[in-house]
């Protein structure tokens, strides 16, 4: 199993590097991967690789391409980590920020900040509003879906549907109240896109994701104990409720940071952790590492497809992830129901 994990980490890391180099060099102004690498190394004082041959190549990379790729990596890692945390604390493979309404709740908070021109924390204002709304949505889902000491699958999904419906109505109301510029920004949030990513966005998301993923790594051992059952975890010294509440805050933090700058990008937190669990097993420390790498790889690849699938157009990345995740969710729902022997 250790060899399998090492191979998986190496393959995911290598694919992520390759995907990032290809994505950074692909677009209306094409830059070869070795020139992309040369541009990065040149900033580090290493001149072994060629610089971009086009006179505007280096500027385009650092102004437009690199911020977008960096944000894709951070957001993909954040959403995958949030999905893994939710699955750990709910003990359910169907838990995911988008499915249970956390992403749409965070988008509602971000949209409210846009419409009312919130600027109480500068560049952090929209992210904080998204975090607060996402936290409320997560607490609501947690409270409603718990019964007799366990999380009910049907209630979890239905609560998510209700939260998504309420958030959709709220987004529609804000679009009605908003001016043209704010309305366009809200539509951007609903569709999900990395278009227009800037370095300031990256520098806001980076510390949030770093803190969230680091905290999840520190809690991974407790998630392993929680997977044995609540009673067993308590006997082994785990404060189950404190662990769940703290993890809910982490989920809201990671999801809020992602949604605040990229909009609703669903199913990354459902598909990636589940696939990684099928490959390397349920141990949460390696699962979290694999999920963050896999989430980053998926979003960089999906963004590359979004930019290149239709000439002179930028497809919503949230649409692409939903096209992948929707059928996967149906399969997972049927599989879970079959294992549970029905939910009647």
Coordinates of C-alpha atoms in Angstrom, one line a residue:
X1 CA 0.0 0.0 0.0
X2 CA 2.9 2.4 0.8
X3 CA 4.3 1.7 -2.7
X4 CA 1.0 2.4 -4.3
X5 CA 0.6 5.7 -2.4
X6 CA 4.1 6.8 -3.4
X7 CA 3.5 6.0 -7.0
X8 CA 0.1 7.8 -6.9
X9 CA 1.6 10.9 -5.4
X10 CA 4.5 10.9 -7.9
X11 CA 2.1 10.4 -10.9
X12 CA -0.3 13.1 -9.7
X13 CA 2.5 15.5 -9.0
X14 CA 4.1 15.0 -12.3
X15 CA 0.8 15.3 -14.2
X16 CA 0.0 18.5 -12.3
X17 CA 3.4 20.0 -13.3
X18 CA 2.9 19.0 -17.0
X19 CA -0.7 20.2 -17.0
X20 CA 0.3 23.6 -15.5
X21 CA 3.0 24.1 -18.1
X22 CA 0.7 23.2 -21.0
X23 CA -2.1 25.3 -19.6
X24 CA 0.1 28.3 -19.1
X25 CA 1.4 28.1 -22.7
X26 CA -1.9 27.4 -24.4
X27 CA -4.0 30.2 -25.8
X28 CA -4.2 32.8 -28.6
X29 CA -0.6 33.5 -27.9
X30 CA 1.0 30.1 -27.8
X31 CA 4.1 29.5 -25.7
X32 CA 6.0 26.2 -25.8
X33 CA 6.2 24.3 -22.5
X34 CA 10.0 24.6 -22.4
X35 CA 9.7 28.3 -22.9
X36 CA 7.1 28.5 -20.1
X37 CA 9.6 26.6 -17.8
X38 CA 12.4 29.0 -19.0
X39 CA 10.3 32.0 -18.0
X40 CA 9.8 30.6 -14.5
X41 CA 13.4 29.6 -14.1
X42 CA 14.6 33.0 -15.3
X43 CA 12.8 34.7 -12.4
X44 CA 14.8 32.4 -10.1
X45 CA 18.1 33.3 -11.7
X46 CA 18.4 30.0 -13.7
X47 CA 19.0 30.4 -17.5
X48 CA 19.1 26.7 -18.6
X49 CA 15.9 26.9 -20.6
X50 CA 14.9 29.3 -23.5
X51 CA 12.8 32.3 -22.8
X52 CA 9.5 32.9 -24.8
X53 CA 10.3 33.7 -28.4
X54 CA 7.3 36.0 -28.8
X55 CA 8.1 39.6 -27.6
X56 CA 5.0 39.7 -25.5
X57 CA 5.2 36.0 -24.3
X58 CA 6.9 36.6 -20.9
X59 CA 4.5 39.5 -20.1
X60 CA 1.4 37.5 -21.1
X61 CA 2.6 34.5 -18.9
X62 CA 3.1 36.5 -15.7
X63 CA 0.2 38.9 -16.2
X64 CA -2.6 36.6 -17.4
X65 CA -1.7 32.9 -17.6
X66 CA 0.3 32.2 -14.4
X67 CA -2.3 33.8 -12.0
X68 CA -5.0 31.8 -13.7
X69 CA -3.1 28.5 -13.4
X70 CA -2.1 29.3 -9.8
X71 CA -5.7 30.0 -8.8
X72 CA -6.9 26.8 -10.5
X73 CA -4.4 24.8 -8.5
X74 CA -5.4 26.5 -5.2
X75 CA -9.2 26.3 -5.8
X76 CA -9.0 22.6 -7.0
X77 CA -7.0 21.7 -3.9
X78 CA -9.4 23.6 -1.6
X79 CA -12.6 22.0 -3.0
X80 CA -11.1 18.5 -3.0
X81 CA -9.9 18.9 0.6
X82 CA -13.3 20.3 1.7
X83 CA -15.0 17.4 0.1
X84 CA -12.8 14.9 1.9
X85 CA -13.4 16.6 5.2
X86 CA -17.1 16.6 4.7
X87 CA -17.1 12.9 3.8
X88 CA -15.0 12.2 6.9
X89 CA -17.2 14.1 9.4
X90 CA -20.5 12.9 7.9
X91 CA -19.2 9.4 7.3
X92 CA -20.9 9.5 3.9
X93 CA -19.4 9.5 0.4
X94 CA -22.2 11.6 -0.9
X95 CA -21.2 14.7 1.2
X96 CA -19.7 17.5 -0.9
X97 CA -19.8 21.3 -0.7
X98 CA -21.8 21.6 -3.9
X99 CA -24.2 18.8 -3.4
X100 CA -25.3 19.8 0.1
X101 CA -25.5 23.5 -0.7
X102 CA -22.4 24.9 0.9
X103 CA -21.1 26.3 -2.3
X104 CA -24.3 27.9 -3.3
X105 CA -24.7 29.4 0.2
X106 CA -21.2 30.8 0.0
X107 CA -22.0 32.2 -3.5
X108 CA -25.1 33.9 -2.0
X109 CA -22.9 35.6 0.6
X110 CA -20.5 36.7 -2.0
X111 CA -23.3 38.1 -4.2
X112 CA -24.8 40.0 -1.2
X113 CA -21.4 41.6 -0.7
X114 CA -21.2 42.5 -4.4
X115 CA -24.7 44.1 -4.5
X116 CA -24.4 46.1 -1.4
X117 CA -20.8 47.1 -2.1
X118 CA -19.3 45.7 1.0
X119 CA -15.8 46.9 1.6
X120 CA -15.3 46.4 5.3
X121 CA -12.1 44.3 4.8
X122 CA -10.8 45.5 1.5
X123 CA -9.9 42.6 -0.9
X124 CA -11.0 40.2 1.8
X125 CA -14.6 41.5 2.1
X126 CA -16.2 39.2 -0.5
X127 CA -14.2 36.2 0.7
X128 CA -15.3 36.8 4.3
X129 CA -19.0 37.2 3.3
X130 CA -18.7 33.9 1.3
X131 CA -17.1 32.2 4.3
X132 CA -19.9 33.4 6.7
X133 CA -22.7 32.3 4.4
X134 CA -21.0 29.0 3.7
X135 CA -20.5 28.4 7.4
X136 CA -24.2 29.0 8.1
X137 CA -25.2 26.6 5.3
X138 CA -22.8 23.9 6.6
X139 CA -24.2 24.3 10.2
X140 CA -27.7 24.0 8.9
X141 CA -27.0 20.9 6.9
X142 CA -25.2 19.3 9.8
X143 CA -28.0 20.1 12.3
X144 CA -30.8 18.9 10.1
X145 CA -29.2 15.7 8.8
X146 CA -28.2 14.4 12.2
X147 CA -30.6 12.0 13.9
X148 CA -30.0 9.4 16.6
X149 CA -26.3 10.0 16.6
X150 CA -25.8 9.5 12.8
X151 CA -26.2 11.3 9.5
X152 CA -29.1 10.2 7.4
X153 CA -28.2 10.0 3.7
X154 CA -31.7 10.9 2.4
X155 CA -31.9 13.9 4.8
X156 CA -28.5 15.0 3.8
X157 CA -29.3 15.1 0.1
X158 CA -32.8 16.7 0.7
X159 CA -31.3 19.4 2.9
X160 CA -28.8 20.1 0.2
X161 CA -31.6 20.5 -2.3
X162 CA -33.4 22.9 0.0
X163 CA -30.3 25.0 0.6
X164 CA -29.5 25.1 -3.1
X165 CA -33.1 26.2 -3.8
X166 CA -33.1 28.9 -1.2
X167 CA -29.7 30.2 -2.4
X168 CA -30.9 30.1 -6.0
X169 CA -33.9 32.3 -5.0
X170 CA -31.6 34.7 -3.1
X171 CA -29.3 34.9 -6.1
X172 CA -32.2 35.7 -8.3
X173 CA -33.4 38.4 -5.9
X174 CA -29.9 40.0 -5.9
X175 CA -29.8 39.9 -9.7
X176 CA -33.1 41.8 -9.7
X177 CA -31.8 44.4 -7.3
X178 CA -28.3 44.8 -8.8
X179 CA -27.0 47.2 -11.4
X180 CA -25.6 45.9 -14.7
X181 CA -22.1 45.4 -13.5
X182 CA -23.1 43.6 -10.3
X183 CA -25.6 41.5 -12.2
X184 CA -22.8 40.3 -14.5
X185 CA -20.6 39.5 -11.5
X186 CA -23.4 37.4 -10.0
X187 CA -23.9 35.5 -13.3
X188 CA -20.1 34.8 -13.2
X189 CA -20.5 33.3 -9.7
X190 CA -23.4 31.1 -10.8
X191 CA -21.5 29.7 -13.8
X192 CA -18.1 29.4 -12.2
X193 CA -15.1 30.6 -14.1
X194 CA -11.4 31.4 -13.6
X195 CA -11.5 34.2 -16.3
X196 CA -9.9 37.4 -15.1
X197 CA -7.8 35.8 -12.3
X198 CA -5.2 38.2 -10.9
X199 CA -2.3 37.9 -8.6
X200 CA -4.1 39.8 -5.8
X201 CA -6.8 37.1 -5.9
X202 CA -4.1 34.4 -5.7
X203 CA -2.5 36.1 -2.7
X204 CA -5.9 36.2 -0.9
X205 CA -6.8 32.6 -1.5
X206 CA -3.3 31.2 -0.9
X207 CA -3.1 31.8 2.9
X208 CA -6.7 30.6 3.4
X209 CA -6.1 27.4 1.5
X210 CA -2.7 26.8 3.2
X211 CA -4.3 27.2 6.7
X212 CA -7.3 25.0 5.8
X213 CA -5.3 22.2 4.3
X214 CA -2.6 22.3 7.1
X215 CA -5.4 22.1 9.7
X216 CA -7.0 19.1 7.9
X217 CA -3.6 17.4 7.8
X218 CA -3.2 17.8 11.6
X219 CA -6.8 16.4 12.1
X220 CA -6.3 13.4 9.7
X221 CA -5.5 11.0 12.5
X222 CA -8.7 12.0 14.3
X223 CA -10.7 11.4 11.2
X224 CA -9.3 7.9 11.1
X225 CA -10.5 7.3 14.6
X226 CA -13.9 8.8 13.8
X227 CA -14.3 6.4 10.9
X228 CA -14.4 3.6 13.5
X229 CA -17.6 5.0 14.9
X230 CA -18.5 7.7 17.3
X231 CA -18.5 5.5 20.4
X232 CA -15.1 4.0 19.6
X233 CA -13.7 7.5 18.8
X234 CA -14.9 8.9 22.1
X235 CA -13.3 5.9 24.0
X236 CA -10.0 6.7 22.2
X237 CA -10.1 10.3 23.4
X238 CA -11.7 12.1 20.5
X239 CA -14.0 15.0 21.2
X240 CA -16.4 14.1 18.4
X241 CA -18.6 17.2 18.5
X242 CA -15.6 19.6 18.7
X243 CA -14.0 17.8 15.8
X244 CA -17.1 18.1 13.7
X245 CA -17.7 21.8 14.5
X246 CA -14.0 22.6 13.8
X247 CA -14.1 20.7 10.6
X248 CA -17.3 22.5 9.5
X249 CA -15.5 25.8 9.9
X250 CA -12.6 24.4 7.8
X251 CA -15.0 23.4 5.1
X252 CA -16.7 26.8 5.1
X253 CA -13.2 28.4 5.0
X254 CA -12.0 26.4 2.1
X255 CA -15.2 26.6 0.1
X256 CA -15.7 30.3 0.8
X257 CA -12.2 31.1 -0.5
X258 CA -12.8 29.2 -3.7
X259 CA -16.3 30.5 -4.3
X260 CA -15.4 34.1 -3.6
X261 CA -13.1 34.4 -6.6
X262 CA -14.2 31.6 -9.0
X263 CA -17.9 31.1 -8.4
X264 CA -19.8 27.8 -8.0
X265 CA -17.6 24.9 -9.2
X266 CA -19.4 21.7 -8.2
X267 CA -18.5 18.0 -7.8
X268 CA -14.7 18.4 -7.5
X269 CA -15.1 17.6 -3.8
X270 CA -17.2 14.6 -4.6
X271 CA -15.4 12.9 -7.5
X272 CA -11.8 13.3 -6.5
X273 CA -11.8 12.1 -2.8
X274 CA -13.9 9.1 -3.8
X275 CA -11.6 8.1 -6.6
X276 CA -8.5 8.5 -4.4
X277 CA -10.2 6.4 -1.7
X278 CA -10.8 3.7 -4.2
X279 CA -7.1 3.7 -5.2
X280 CA -5.3 4.0 -1.9
X281 CA -7.8 3.2 0.8
X282 CA -9.5 5.2 3.6
X283 CA -6.5 6.4 5.6
X284 CA -7.1 10.2 5.8
X285 CA -3.6 11.6 5.7
X286 CA -2.6 10.0 2.4
X287 CA -6.1 10.5 1.2
X288 CA -6.0 14.2 1.8
X289 CA -2.6 14.6 0.1
X290 CA -3.9 12.6 -3.0
X291 CA -7.2 14.6 -3.0
X292 CA -5.5 18.0 -3.0
X293 CA -3.2 16.9 -5.8
X294 CA -6.0 15.3 -7.8
X295 CA -8.3 18.3 -7.3
X296 CA -5.7 20.7 -8.5
X297 CA -5.0 18.5 -11.5
X298 CA -8.7 18.2 -12.4
X299 CA -9.3 22.0 -12.2
X300 CA -6.2 22.9 -14.2
X301 CA -7.2 20.4 -16.9
X302 CA -10.9 21.5 -16.9
X303 CA -9.8 25.2 -17.2
X304 CA -7.6 24.3 -20.1
X305 CA -10.5 22.6 -21.8
X306 CA -12.8 25.5 -21.0
X307 CA -10.4 27.9 -22.7
X308 CA -9.7 25.8 -25.8
X309 CA -12.8 23.7 -26.5
X310 CA -14.6 26.6 -28.4
X311 CA -12.5 29.0 -30.4
X312 CA -12.5 32.6 -29.2
X313 CA -14.7 31.6 -26.2
X314 CA -14.2 30.9 -22.5
X315 CA -16.6 28.2 -21.3
X316 CA -17.8 28.2 -17.7
X317 CA -15.7 25.8 -15.8
X318 CA -18.5 25.0 -13.4
X319 CA -20.5 23.6 -16.3
X320 CA -17.7 21.3 -17.3
X321 CA -17.2 19.9 -13.7
X322 CA -20.9 19.4 -13.5
X323 CA -21.0 17.4 -16.7
X324 CA -18.4 15.1 -15.2
X325 CA -19.7 15.0 -11.7
X326 CA -23.4 14.7 -12.3
X327 CA -23.3 11.2 -13.8
X328 CA -20.7 10.2 -11.2
X329 CA -23.1 11.4 -8.5
X330 CA -26.0 9.4 -9.9
X331 CA -23.8 6.3 -10.0
X332 CA -22.5 6.9 -6.4
X333 CA -26.1 7.5 -5.2
X334 CA -27.3 4.2 -6.7
X335 CA -24.2 2.4 -5.3
X336 CA -24.7 3.7 -1.8
X337 CA -28.4 2.9 -1.8
X338 CA -27.7 -0.7 -3.0
X339 CA -25.1 -1.1 -0.2
X340 CA -27.5 0.2 2.4
X341 CA -30.2 -2.2 1.2
X342 CA -32.6 0.6 0.3
X343 CA -33.7 3.7 2.2
X344 CA -37.3 2.9 2.6

